[in-house]
Tab-separated table of C-alpha atoms in Angstrom:
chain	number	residue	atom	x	y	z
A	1	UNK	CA	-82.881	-38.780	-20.087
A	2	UNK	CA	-81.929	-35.700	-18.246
A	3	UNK	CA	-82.190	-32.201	-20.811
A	4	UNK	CA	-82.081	-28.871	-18.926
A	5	UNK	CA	-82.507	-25.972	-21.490
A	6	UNK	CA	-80.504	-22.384	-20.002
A	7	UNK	CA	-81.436	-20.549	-23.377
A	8	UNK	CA	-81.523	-20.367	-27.237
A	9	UNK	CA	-78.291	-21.486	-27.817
A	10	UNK	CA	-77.042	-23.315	-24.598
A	11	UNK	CA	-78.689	-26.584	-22.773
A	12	UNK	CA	-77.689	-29.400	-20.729
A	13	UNK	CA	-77.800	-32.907	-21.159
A	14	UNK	CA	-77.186	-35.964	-18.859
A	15	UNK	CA	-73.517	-37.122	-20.060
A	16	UNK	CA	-74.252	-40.482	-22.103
A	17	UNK	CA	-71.855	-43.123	-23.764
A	18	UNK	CA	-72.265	-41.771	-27.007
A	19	UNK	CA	-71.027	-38.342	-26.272
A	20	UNK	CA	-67.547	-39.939	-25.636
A	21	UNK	CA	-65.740	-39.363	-28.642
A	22	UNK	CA	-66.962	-35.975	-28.541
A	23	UNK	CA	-65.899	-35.167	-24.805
A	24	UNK	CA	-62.409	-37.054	-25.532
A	25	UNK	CA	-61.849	-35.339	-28.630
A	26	UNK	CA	-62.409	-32.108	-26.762
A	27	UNK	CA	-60.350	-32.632	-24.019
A	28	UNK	CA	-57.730	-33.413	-26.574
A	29	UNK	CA	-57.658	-30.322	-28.022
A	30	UNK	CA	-57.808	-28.263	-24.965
A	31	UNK	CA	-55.394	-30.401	-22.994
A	32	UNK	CA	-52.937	-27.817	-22.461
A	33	UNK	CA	-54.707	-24.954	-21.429
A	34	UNK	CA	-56.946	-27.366	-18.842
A	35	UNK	CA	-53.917	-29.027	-17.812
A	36	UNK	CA	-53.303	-25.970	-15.611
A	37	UNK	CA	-55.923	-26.794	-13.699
A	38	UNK	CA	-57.208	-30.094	-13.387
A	39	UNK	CA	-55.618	-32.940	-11.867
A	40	UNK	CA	-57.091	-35.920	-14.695
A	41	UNK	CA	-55.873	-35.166	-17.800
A	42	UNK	CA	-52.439	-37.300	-17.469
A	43	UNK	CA	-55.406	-40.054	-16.731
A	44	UNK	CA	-57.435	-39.375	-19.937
A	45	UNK	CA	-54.768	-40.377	-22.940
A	46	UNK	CA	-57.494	-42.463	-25.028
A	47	UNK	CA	-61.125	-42.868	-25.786
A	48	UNK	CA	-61.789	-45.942	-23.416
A	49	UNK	CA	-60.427	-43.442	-20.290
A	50	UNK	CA	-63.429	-40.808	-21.225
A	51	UNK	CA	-65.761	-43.894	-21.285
A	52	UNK	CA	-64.824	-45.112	-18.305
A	53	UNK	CA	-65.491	-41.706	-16.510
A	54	UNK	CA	-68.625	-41.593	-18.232
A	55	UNK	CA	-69.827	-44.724	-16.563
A	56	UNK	CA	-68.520	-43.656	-13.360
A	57	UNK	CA	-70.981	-40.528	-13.951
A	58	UNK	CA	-73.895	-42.730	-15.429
A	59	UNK	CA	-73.603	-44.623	-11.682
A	60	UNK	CA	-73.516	-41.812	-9.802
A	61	UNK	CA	-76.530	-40.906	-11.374
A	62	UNK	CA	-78.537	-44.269	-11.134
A	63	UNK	CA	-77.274	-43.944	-7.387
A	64	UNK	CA	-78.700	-40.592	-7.016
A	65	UNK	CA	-75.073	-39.101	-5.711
A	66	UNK	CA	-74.386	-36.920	-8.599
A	67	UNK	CA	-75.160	-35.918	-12.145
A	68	UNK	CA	-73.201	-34.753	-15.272
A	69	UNK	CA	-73.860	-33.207	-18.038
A	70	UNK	CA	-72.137	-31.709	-20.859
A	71	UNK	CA	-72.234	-28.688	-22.203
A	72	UNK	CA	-74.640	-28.326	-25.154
A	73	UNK	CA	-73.646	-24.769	-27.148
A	74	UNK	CA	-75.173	-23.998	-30.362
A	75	UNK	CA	-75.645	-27.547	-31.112
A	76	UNK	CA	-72.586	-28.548	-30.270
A	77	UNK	CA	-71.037	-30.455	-27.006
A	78	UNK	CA	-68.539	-27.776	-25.609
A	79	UNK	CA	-67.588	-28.822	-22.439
A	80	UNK	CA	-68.753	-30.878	-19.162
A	81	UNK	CA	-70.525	-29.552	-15.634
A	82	UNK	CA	-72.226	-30.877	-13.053
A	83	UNK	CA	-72.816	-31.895	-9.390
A	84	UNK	CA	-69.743	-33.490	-9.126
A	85	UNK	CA	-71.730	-34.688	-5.329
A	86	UNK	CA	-74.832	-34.489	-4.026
A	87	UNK	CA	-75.146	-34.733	-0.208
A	88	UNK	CA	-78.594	-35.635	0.359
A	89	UNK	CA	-78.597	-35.390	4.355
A	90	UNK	CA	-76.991	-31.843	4.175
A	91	UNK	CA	-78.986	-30.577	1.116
A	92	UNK	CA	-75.636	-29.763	-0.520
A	93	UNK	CA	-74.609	-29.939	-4.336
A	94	UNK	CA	-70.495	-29.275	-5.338
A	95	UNK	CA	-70.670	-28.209	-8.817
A	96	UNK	CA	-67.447	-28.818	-11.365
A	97	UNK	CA	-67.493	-27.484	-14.410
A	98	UNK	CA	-64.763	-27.350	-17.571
A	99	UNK	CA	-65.218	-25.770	-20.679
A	100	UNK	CA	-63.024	-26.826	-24.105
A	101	UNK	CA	-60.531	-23.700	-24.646
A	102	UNK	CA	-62.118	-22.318	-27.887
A	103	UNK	CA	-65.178	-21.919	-26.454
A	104	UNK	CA	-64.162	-19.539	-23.258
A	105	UNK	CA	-64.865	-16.061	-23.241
A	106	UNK	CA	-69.174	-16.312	-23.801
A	107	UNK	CA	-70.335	-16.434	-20.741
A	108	UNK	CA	-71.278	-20.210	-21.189
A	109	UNK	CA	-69.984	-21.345	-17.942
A	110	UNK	CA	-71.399	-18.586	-15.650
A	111	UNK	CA	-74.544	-19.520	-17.615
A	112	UNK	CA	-74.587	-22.812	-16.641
A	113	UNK	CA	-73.147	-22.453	-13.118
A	114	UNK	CA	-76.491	-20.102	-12.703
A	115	UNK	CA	-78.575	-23.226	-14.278
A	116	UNK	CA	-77.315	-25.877	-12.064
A	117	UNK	CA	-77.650	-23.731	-9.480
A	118	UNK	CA	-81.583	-22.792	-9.901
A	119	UNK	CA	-81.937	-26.506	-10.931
A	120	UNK	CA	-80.464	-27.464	-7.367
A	121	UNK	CA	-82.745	-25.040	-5.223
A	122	UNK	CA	-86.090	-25.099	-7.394
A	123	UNK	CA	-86.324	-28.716	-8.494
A	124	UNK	CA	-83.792	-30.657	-6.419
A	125	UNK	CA	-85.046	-28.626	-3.008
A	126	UNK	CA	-81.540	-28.242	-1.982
A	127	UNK	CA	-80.049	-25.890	0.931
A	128	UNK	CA	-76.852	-25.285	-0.537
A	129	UNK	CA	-74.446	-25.211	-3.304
A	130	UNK	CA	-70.750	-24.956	-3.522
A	131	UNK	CA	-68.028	-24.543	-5.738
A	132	UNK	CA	-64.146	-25.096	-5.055
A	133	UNK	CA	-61.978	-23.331	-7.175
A	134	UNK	CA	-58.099	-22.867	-7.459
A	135	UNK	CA	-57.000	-20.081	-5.795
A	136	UNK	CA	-55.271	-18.566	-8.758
A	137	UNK	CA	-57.491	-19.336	-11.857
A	138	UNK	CA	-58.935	-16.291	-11.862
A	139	UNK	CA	-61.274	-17.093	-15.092
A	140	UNK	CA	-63.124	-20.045	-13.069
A	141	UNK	CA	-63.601	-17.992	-9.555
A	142	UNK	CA	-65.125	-15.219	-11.244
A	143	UNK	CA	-68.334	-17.314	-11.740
A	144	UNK	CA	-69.393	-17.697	-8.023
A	145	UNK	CA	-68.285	-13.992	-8.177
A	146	UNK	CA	-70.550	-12.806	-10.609
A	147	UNK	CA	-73.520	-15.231	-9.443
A	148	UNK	CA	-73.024	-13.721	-5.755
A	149	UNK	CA	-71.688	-16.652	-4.058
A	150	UNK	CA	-69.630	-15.885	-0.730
A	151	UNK	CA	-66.191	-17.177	-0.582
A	152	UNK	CA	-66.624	-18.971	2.749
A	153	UNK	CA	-62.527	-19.580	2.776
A	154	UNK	CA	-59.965	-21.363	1.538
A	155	UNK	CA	-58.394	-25.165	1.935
A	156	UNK	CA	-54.476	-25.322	2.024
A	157	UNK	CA	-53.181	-27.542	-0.192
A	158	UNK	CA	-56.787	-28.989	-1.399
A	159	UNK	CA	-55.294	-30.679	-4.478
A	160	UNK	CA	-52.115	-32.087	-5.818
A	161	UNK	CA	-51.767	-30.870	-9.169
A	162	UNK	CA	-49.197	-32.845	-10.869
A	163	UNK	CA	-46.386	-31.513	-9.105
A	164	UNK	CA	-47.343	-28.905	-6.544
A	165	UNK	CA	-50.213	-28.763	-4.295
A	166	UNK	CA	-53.265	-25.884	-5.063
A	167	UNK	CA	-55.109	-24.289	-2.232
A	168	UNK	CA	-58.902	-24.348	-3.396
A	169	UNK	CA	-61.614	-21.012	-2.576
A	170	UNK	CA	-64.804	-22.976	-1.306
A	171	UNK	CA	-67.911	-20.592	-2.647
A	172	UNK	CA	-71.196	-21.176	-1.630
A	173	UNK	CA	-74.956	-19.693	-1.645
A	174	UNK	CA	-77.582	-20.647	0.023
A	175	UNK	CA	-81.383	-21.148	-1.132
A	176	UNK	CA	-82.449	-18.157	1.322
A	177	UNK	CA	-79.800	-15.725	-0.536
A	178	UNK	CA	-80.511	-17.228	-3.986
A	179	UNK	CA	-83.833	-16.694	-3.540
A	180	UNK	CA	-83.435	-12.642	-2.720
């Protein structure tokens, strides 16, 4: 089993069956506030959608295309993040991320965006990684931001997001800037 430790109080953990009820019942809770800005939620109403994802992720995994975690904070699952891809023949990881409401405001996210990202150049050997964002949620682009990721442009109407379309920011870094 995959367990990445950040520090003291925050780790990583490859996303597991078990850890459904958990991950449903906090994206229950938080449904409104993430509603804003991701495009599944209307597609997660009951316990057997969260397991479904979760096998989705547990293949990804066995076929070495992506890997998910959730969020581990003082003991307690928080939240979900991830290479939501891996791109083997262009040493590229995408990394989603989404954090249950109550827990926002701790740095836990730019924490683990840092994490994933070391994890991807030290131990995966990786070139680059990127994450897309929604041009307006300010909270969730200010982690590239403050982990010196370039925003390398944007993609008109990336996503449909229940009834309007979002342009996404694409951020990346590269292992040579990372490293410096």
């Amino acid at each position: 089993m995959f367990i990445h430790k950040i520090d003291k109080e925050l780790s990583l953990k490859l996303l597991e069956l078990k850890d459904a009820e958990r991950v449903f019942e906090i994206t229950n809770q938080s449904r409104e506030y993430l509603q804003e800005w991701l495009p599944w939620l209307d597609n997660t109403t009951k316990l057997e959608d969260t397991k479904g994802f979760i096998n989705m992720c547990l293949k990804g995994f066995a076929e070495n295309k992506s890997v998910n975690t959730v969020i581990i904070y003082k003991g307690q699952i928080v939240g979900v993040a991830g290479y939501n891809q891996i791109n083997w023949s262009n040493k590229t990881a995408y990394i989603g991320y989404w954090l249950g409401e109550e827990y926002q405001g701790n740095g836990i996210m730019t924490r683990v965006a840092k994490a994933l990202t070391d994890y991807a150049f030290f131990e995966l050997k990786l070139d680059k990684v990127e994450i897309r964002v929604a041009e307006e949620n300010k909270k969730s682009r200010g982690i590239p931001e403050r982990l010196g990721f370039i925003n390398e442009g944007c993609i008109r109407q990336a996503e449909w997001l229940y009834d309007h379309y979002v342009d996404h920011i694409v951020y990346g870094i590269l292992t040579k800037d990372w490293n410096n």
